[in-house]
Tab-separated table of C-alpha atoms and ligand atoms in Angstrom:
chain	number	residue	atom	x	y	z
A	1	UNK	CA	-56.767	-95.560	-36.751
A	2	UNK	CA	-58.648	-92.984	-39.321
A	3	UNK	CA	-60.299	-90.243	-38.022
A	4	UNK	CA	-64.040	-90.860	-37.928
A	5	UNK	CA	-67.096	-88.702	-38.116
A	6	UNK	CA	-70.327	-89.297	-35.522
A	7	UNK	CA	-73.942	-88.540	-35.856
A	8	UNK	CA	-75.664	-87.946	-32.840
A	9	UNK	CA	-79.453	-88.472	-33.738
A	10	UNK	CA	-79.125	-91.021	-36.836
A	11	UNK	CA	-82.285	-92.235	-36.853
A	12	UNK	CA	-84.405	-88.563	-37.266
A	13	UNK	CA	-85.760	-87.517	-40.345
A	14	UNK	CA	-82.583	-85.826	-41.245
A	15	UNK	CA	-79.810	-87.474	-39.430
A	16	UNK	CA	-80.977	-90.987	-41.390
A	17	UNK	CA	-80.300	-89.560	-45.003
A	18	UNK	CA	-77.294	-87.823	-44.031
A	19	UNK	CA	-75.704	-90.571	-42.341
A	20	UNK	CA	-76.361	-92.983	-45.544
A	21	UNK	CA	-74.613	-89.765	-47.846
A	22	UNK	CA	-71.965	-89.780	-45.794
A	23	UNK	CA	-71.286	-93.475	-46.036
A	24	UNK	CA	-71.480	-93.310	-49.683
A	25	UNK	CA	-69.428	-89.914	-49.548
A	26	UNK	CA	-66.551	-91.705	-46.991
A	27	UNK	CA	-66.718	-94.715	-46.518
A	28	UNK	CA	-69.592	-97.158	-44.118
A	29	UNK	CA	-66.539	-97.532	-42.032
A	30	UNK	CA	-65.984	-94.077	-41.281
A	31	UNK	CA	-69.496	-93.121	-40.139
A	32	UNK	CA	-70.851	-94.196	-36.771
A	33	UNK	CA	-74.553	-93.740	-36.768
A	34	UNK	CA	-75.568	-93.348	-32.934
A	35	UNK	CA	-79.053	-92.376	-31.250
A	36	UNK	CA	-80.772	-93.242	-28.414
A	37	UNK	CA	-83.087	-95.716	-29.607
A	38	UNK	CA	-82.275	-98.415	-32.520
A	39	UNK	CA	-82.903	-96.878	-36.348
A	40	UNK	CA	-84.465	-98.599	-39.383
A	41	UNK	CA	-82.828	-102.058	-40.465
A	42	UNK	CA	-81.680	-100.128	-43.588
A	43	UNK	CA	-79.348	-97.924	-41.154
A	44	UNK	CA	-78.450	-100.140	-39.104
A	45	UNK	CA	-77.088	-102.929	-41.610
A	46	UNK	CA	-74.792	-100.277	-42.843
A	47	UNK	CA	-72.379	-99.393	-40.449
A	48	UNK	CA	-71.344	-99.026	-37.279
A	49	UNK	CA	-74.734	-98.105	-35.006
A	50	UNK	CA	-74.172	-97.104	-31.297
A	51	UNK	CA	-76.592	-96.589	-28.836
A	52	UNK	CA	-76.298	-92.919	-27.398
A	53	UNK	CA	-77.613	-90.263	-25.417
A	54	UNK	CA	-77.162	-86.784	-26.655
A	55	UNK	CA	-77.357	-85.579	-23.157
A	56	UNK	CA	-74.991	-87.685	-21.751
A	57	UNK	CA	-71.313	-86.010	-21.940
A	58	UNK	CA	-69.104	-89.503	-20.572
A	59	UNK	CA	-71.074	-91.613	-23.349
A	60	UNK	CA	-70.441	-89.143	-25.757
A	61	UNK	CA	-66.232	-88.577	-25.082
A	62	UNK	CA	-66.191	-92.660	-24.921
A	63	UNK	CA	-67.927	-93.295	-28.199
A	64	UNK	CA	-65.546	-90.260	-29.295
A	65	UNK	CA	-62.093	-91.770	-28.032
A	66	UNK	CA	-63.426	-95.373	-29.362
A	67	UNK	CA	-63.561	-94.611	-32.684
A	68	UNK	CA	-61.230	-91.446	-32.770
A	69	UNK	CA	-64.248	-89.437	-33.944
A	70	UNK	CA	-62.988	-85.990	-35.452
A	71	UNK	CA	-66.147	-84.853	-36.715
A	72	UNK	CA	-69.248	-84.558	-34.940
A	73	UNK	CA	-72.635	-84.064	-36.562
A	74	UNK	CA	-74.951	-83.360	-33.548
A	75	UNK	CA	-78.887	-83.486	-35.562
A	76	UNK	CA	-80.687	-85.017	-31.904
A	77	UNK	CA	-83.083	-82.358	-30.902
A	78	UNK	CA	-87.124	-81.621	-29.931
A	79	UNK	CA	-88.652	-79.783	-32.416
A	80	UNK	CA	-91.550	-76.888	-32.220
A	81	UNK	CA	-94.342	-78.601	-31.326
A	82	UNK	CA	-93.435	-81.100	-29.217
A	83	UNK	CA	-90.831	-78.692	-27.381
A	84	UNK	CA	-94.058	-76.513	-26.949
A	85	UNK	CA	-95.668	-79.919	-24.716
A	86	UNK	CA	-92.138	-80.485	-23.297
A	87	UNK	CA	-90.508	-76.977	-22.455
A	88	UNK	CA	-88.106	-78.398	-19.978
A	89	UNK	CA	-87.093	-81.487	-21.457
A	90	UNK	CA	-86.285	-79.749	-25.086
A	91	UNK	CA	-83.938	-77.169	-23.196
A	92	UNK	CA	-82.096	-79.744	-21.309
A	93	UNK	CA	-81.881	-81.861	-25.081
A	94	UNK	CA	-81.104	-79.001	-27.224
A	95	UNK	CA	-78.880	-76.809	-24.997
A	96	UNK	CA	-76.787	-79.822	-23.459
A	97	UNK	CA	-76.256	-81.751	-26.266
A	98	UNK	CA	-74.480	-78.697	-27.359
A	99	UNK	CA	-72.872	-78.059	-24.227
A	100	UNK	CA	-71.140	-81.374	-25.283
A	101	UNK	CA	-69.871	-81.603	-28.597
A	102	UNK	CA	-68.661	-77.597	-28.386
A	103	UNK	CA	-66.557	-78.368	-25.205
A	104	UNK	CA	-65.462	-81.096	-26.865
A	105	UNK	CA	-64.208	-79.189	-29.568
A	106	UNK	CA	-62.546	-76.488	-26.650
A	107	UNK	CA	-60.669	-79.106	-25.293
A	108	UNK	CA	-59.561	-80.671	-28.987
A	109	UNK	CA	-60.666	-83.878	-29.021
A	110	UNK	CA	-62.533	-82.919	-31.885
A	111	UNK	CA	-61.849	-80.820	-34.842
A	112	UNK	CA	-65.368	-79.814	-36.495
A	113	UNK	CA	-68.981	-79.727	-35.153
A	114	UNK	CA	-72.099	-79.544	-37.847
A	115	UNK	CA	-75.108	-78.400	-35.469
A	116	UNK	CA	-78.333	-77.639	-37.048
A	117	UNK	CA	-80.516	-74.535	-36.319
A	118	UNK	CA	-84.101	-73.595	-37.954
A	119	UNK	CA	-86.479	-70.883	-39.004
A	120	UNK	CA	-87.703	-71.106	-35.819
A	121	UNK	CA	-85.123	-68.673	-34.284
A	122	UNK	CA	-87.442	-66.067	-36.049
A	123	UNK	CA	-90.454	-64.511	-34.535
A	124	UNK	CA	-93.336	-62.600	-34.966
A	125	UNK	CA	-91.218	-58.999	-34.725
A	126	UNK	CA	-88.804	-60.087	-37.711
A	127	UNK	CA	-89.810	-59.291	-41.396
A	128	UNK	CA	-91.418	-62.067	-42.720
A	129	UNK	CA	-90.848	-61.901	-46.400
A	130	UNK	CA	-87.326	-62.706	-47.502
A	131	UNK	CA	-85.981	-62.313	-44.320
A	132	UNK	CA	-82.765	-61.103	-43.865
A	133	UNK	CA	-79.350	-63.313	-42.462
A	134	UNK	CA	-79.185	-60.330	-39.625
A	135	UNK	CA	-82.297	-59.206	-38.337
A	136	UNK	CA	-84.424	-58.857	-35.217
A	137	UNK	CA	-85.095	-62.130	-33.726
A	138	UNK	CA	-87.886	-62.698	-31.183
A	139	UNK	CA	-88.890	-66.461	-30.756
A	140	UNK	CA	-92.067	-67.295	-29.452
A	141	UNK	CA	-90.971	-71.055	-29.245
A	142	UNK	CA	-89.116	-72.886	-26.602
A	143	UNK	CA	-87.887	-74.414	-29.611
A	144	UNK	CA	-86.906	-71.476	-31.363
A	145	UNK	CA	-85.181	-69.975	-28.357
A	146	UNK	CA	-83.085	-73.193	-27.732
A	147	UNK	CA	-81.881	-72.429	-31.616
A	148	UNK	CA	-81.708	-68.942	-30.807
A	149	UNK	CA	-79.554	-69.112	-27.663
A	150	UNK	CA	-77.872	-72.180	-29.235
A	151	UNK	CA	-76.225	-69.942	-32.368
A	152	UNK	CA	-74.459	-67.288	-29.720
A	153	UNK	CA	-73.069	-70.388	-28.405
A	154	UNK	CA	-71.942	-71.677	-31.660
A	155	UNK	CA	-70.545	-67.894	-32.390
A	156	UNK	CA	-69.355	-67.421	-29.110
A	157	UNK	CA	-67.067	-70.868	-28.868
A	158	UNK	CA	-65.473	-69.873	-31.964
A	159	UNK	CA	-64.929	-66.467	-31.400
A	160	UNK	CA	-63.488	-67.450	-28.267
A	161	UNK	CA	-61.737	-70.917	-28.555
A	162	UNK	CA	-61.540	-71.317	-32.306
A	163	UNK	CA	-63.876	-73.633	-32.305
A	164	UNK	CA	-64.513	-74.778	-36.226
A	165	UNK	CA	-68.323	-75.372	-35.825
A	166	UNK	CA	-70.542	-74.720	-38.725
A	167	UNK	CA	-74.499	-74.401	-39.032
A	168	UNK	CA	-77.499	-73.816	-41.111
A	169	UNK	CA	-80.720	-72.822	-40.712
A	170	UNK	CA	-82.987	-75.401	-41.361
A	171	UNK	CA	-86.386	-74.437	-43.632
A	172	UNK	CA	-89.341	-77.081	-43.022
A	173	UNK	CA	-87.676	-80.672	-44.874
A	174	UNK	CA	-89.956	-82.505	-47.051
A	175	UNK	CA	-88.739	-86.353	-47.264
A	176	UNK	CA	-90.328	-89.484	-47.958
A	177	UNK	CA	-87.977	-92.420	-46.312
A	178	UNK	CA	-88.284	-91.817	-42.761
A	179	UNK	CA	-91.077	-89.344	-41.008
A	180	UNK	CA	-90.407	-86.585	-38.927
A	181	UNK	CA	-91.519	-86.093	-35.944
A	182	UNK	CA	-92.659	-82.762	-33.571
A	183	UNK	CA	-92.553	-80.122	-35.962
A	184	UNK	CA	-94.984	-77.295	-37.198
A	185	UNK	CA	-93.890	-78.083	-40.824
A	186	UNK	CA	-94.374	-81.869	-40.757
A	187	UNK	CA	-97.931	-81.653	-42.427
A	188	UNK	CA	-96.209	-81.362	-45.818
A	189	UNK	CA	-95.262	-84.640	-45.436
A	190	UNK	CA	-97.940	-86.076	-44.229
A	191	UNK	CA	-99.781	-84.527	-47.044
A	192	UNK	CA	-97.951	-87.259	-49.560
A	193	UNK	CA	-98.593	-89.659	-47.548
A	194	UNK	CA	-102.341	-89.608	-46.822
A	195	UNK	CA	-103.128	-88.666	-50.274
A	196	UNK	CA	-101.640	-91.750	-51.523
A	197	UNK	CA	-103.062	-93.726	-48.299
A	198	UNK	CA	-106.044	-92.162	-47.832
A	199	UNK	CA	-106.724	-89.852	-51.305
A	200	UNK	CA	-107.254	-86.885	-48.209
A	201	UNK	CA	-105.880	-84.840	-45.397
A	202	UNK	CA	-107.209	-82.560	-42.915
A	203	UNK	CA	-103.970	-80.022	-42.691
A	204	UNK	CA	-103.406	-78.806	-39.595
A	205	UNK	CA	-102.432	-75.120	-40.360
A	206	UNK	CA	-104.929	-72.947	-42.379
A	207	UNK	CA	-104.663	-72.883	-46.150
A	208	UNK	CA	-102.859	-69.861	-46.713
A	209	UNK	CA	-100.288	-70.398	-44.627
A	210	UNK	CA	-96.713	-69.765	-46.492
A	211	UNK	CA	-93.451	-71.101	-44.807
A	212	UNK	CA	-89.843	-71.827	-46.234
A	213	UNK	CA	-89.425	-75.119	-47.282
A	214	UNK	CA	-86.737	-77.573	-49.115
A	215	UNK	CA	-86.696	-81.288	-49.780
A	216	UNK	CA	-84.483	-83.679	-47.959
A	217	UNK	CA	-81.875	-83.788	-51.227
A	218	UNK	CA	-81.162	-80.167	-50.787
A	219	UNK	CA	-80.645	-80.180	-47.399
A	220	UNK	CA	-77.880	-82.943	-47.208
A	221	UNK	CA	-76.415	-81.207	-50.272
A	222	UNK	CA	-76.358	-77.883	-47.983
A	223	UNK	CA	-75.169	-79.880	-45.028
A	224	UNK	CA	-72.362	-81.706	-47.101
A	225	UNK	CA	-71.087	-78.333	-49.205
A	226	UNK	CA	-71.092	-75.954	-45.822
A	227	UNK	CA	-68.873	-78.460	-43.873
A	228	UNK	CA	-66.989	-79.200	-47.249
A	229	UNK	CA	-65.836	-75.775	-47.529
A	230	UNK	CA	-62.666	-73.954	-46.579
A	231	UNK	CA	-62.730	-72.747	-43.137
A	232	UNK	CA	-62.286	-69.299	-44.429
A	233	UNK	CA	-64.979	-69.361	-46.386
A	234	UNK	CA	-67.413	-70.000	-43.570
A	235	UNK	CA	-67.878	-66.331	-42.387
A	236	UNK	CA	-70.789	-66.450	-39.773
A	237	UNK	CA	-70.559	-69.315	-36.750
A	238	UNK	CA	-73.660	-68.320	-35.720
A	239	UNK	CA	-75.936	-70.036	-38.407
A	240	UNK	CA	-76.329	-69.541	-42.183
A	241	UNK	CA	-80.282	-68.778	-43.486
A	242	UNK	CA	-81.033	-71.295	-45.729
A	243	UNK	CA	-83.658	-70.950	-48.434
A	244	UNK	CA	-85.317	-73.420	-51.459
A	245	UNK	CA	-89.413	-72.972	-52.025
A	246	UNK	CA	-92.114	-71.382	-50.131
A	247	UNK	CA	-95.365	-72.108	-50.352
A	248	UNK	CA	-98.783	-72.376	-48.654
A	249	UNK	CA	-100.704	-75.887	-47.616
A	250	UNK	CA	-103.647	-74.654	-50.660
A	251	UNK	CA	-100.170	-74.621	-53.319
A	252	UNK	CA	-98.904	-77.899	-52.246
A	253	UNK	CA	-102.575	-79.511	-52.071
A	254	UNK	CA	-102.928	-78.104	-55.881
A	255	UNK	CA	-99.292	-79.501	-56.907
A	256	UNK	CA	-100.551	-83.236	-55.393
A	257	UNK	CA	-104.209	-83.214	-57.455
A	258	UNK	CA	-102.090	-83.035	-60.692
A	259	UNK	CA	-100.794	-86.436	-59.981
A	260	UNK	CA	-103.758	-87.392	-57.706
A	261	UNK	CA	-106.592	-85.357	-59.447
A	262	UNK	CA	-109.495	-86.687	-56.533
A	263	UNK	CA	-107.193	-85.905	-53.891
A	264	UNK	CA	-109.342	-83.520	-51.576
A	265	UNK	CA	-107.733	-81.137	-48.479
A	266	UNK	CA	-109.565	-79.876	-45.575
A	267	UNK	CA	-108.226	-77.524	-42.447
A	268	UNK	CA	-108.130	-77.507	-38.984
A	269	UNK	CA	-105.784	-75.396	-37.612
A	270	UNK	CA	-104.489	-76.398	-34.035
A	271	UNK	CA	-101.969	-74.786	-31.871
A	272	UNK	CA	-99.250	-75.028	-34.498
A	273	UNK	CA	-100.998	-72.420	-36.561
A	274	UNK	CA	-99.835	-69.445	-33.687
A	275	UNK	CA	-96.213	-71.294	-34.170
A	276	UNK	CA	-96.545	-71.163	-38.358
A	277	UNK	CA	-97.623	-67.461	-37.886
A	278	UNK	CA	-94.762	-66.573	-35.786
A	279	UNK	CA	-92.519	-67.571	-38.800
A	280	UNK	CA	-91.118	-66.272	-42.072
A	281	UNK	CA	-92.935	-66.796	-45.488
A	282	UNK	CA	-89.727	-66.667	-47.054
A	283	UNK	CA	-85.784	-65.984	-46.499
A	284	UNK	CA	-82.768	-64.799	-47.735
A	285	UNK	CA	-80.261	-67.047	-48.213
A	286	UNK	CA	-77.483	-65.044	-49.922
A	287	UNK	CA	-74.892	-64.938	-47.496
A	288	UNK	CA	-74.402	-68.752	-47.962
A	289	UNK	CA	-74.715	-68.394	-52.000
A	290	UNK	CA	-72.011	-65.756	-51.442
A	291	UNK	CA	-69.820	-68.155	-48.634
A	292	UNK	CA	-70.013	-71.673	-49.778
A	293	UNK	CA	-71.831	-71.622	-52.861
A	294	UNK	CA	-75.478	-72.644	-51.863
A	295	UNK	CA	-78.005	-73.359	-54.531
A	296	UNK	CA	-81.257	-75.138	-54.572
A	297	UNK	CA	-82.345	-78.159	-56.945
A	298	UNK	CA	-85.843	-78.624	-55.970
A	299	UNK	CA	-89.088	-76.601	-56.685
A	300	UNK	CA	-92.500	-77.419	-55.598
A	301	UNK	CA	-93.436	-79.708	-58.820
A	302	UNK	CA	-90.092	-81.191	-59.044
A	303	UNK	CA	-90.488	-82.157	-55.592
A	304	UNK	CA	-93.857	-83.426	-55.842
A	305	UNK	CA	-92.914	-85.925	-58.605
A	306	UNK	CA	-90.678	-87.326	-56.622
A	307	UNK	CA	-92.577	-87.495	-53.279
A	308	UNK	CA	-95.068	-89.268	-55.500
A	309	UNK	CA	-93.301	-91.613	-57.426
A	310	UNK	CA	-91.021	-92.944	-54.060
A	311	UNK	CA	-94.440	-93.093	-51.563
A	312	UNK	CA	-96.353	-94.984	-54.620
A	313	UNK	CA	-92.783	-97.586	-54.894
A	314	UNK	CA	-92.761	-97.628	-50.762
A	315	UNK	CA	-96.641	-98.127	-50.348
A	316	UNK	CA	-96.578	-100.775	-53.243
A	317	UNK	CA	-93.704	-102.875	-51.918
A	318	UNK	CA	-95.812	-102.988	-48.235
A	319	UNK	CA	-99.276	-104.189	-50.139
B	1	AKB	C1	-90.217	-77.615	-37.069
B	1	AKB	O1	-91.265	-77.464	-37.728
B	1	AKB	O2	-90.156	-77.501	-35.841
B	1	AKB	C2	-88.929	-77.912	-37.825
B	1	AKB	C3	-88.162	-76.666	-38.118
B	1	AKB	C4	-88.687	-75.687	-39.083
B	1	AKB	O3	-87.113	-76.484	-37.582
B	1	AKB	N1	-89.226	-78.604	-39.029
């Protein structure tokens, strides 16, 4: 039987787009799609779909042996904000769900791991304009420390066992198929879609606000290239910065009136605001330019267009 690959969390905002690139990149055959609940019918009608918990190890090794799975993609974790209302339950999700797929890798029964890490390793003590790949690192977030921790782990397994696992850290991901859910940067999604809904939004972080951001077609371009490349090429297991646009809630609000010109913003900042400030404005992502060739598509209009055009198709087609 062909080796497969596995994504653990297909039906997140992230794990859904990849897994349908990496049909189209390998074959439907070759990707199983698993998460703990059932995904959109889109997903699901494409390929193989099993239902999985990232916490469980014996699920995981079964679903592994079943398909001979060589590749895991492990993208099932709690974000900032809700691992901020759920402290315990997003260490036991994020760490052990790691645990997992990296022993697996010890013990070769598979050959590659992609595990995602964020901004959110940063914190308030680290420089906060194009932030260096090696810096001081203080998260505030349970979130942020689960990444945090999670990367010496990554290092650590292959520094110790070889293990060929391979990450990036995630900016704030701006899509417009599926929502995301339980982060600090999800209002820039939202954004698009109440101002097409609604014609307003009431942002929950205050108008100057600047974090790193990138839309979804960059990301699974970064995600594809940094597990594409040579092994040798892939110089820090920890996790590669990652960087596309900044901008503030105020920027984005003024790139939406051009296409929306009534569209009107208001702000209420909530608890997510101390995570938001805790964060980087902007990073610097040259060590995976340098590595594996990273480059950005997407700016702020560019991405707006699109955001625009594909909610207006979407909203239409529900009407
Ligand atoms: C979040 O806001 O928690 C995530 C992230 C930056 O990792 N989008």
């Amino acid at each position: 039987m062909n080796s497969k690959v596995l994504i653990i969390g297909a039906c997140g905002q992230i794990g859904s787009e990849l897994t349908q690139r990496l049909r189209q990149l390998y074959g439907a055959d070759a990707v199983i799609a698993s998460d703990i609940r059932q995904c959109n019918d889109e997903l699901m009608d494409s390929g193989v779909f099993e239902i999985l918990d990232a916490t469980d190890f014996q699920g995981i090794k079964s679903c592994v042996e079943k398909y001979n799975v060589k590749t895991v993609y492990l993208m099932a974790a709690l974000l900032s904000a809700t691992g901020e209302k759920f402290p315990e339950k997003a260490w036991d999700l994020n760490m052990n769900s790691l645990f997992h797929v990296l022993n697996l890798a010890k013990d070769g029964i598979i050959d590659k791991v992609f595990w995602p890490s964020s901004i959110a390793v940063f914190g308030p003590t680290t420089p906060q304009t194009y932030t260096p790949q090696h810096t001081t690192m203080e998260p505030t977030t349970v979130y942020g420390i689960t990444k945090q921790v999670g990367e010496r782990w990554c290092e650590y397994y292959h520094n110790k066992y070889g293990v060929d696992v391979r990450s990036i850290r995630y900016p704030g991901i701006i899509s417009w198929k599926t929502m995301p859910g339980g982060g600090t940067t999800d209002y820039a999604v939202e954004i698009y879609h109440k101002a097409i809904k609604n014609g307003r939004y009431e942002c929950f972080l205050s108008k100057d606000t600047e974090l790193p951001m990138m839309f979804m077609e960059d990301a699974i371009d970064a995600t594809v290239n940094i597990m594409q490349a040579e092994s040798k090429n892939i110089k820090i297991r920890s996790s590669y910065n990652l960087a596309a646009i900044s901008f503030t809630p105020s920027q984005i609000a003024k790139s939406i009136t051009f296409h929306i010109p009534d569209f009107k913003m208001s702000y209420t900042p909530d608890f997510r605001q101390a995570i938001a400030d805790s964060w980087p404005k902007s990073i610097d992502a040259s060590k995976a330019r340098e590595d594996w060739g990273w480059n950005h598509r997407y700016n702020l209009e560019t991405m707006t267009d699109e955001m625009i055009r594909q909610l207006k198709m979407k909203y239409q087609e529900n009407i």
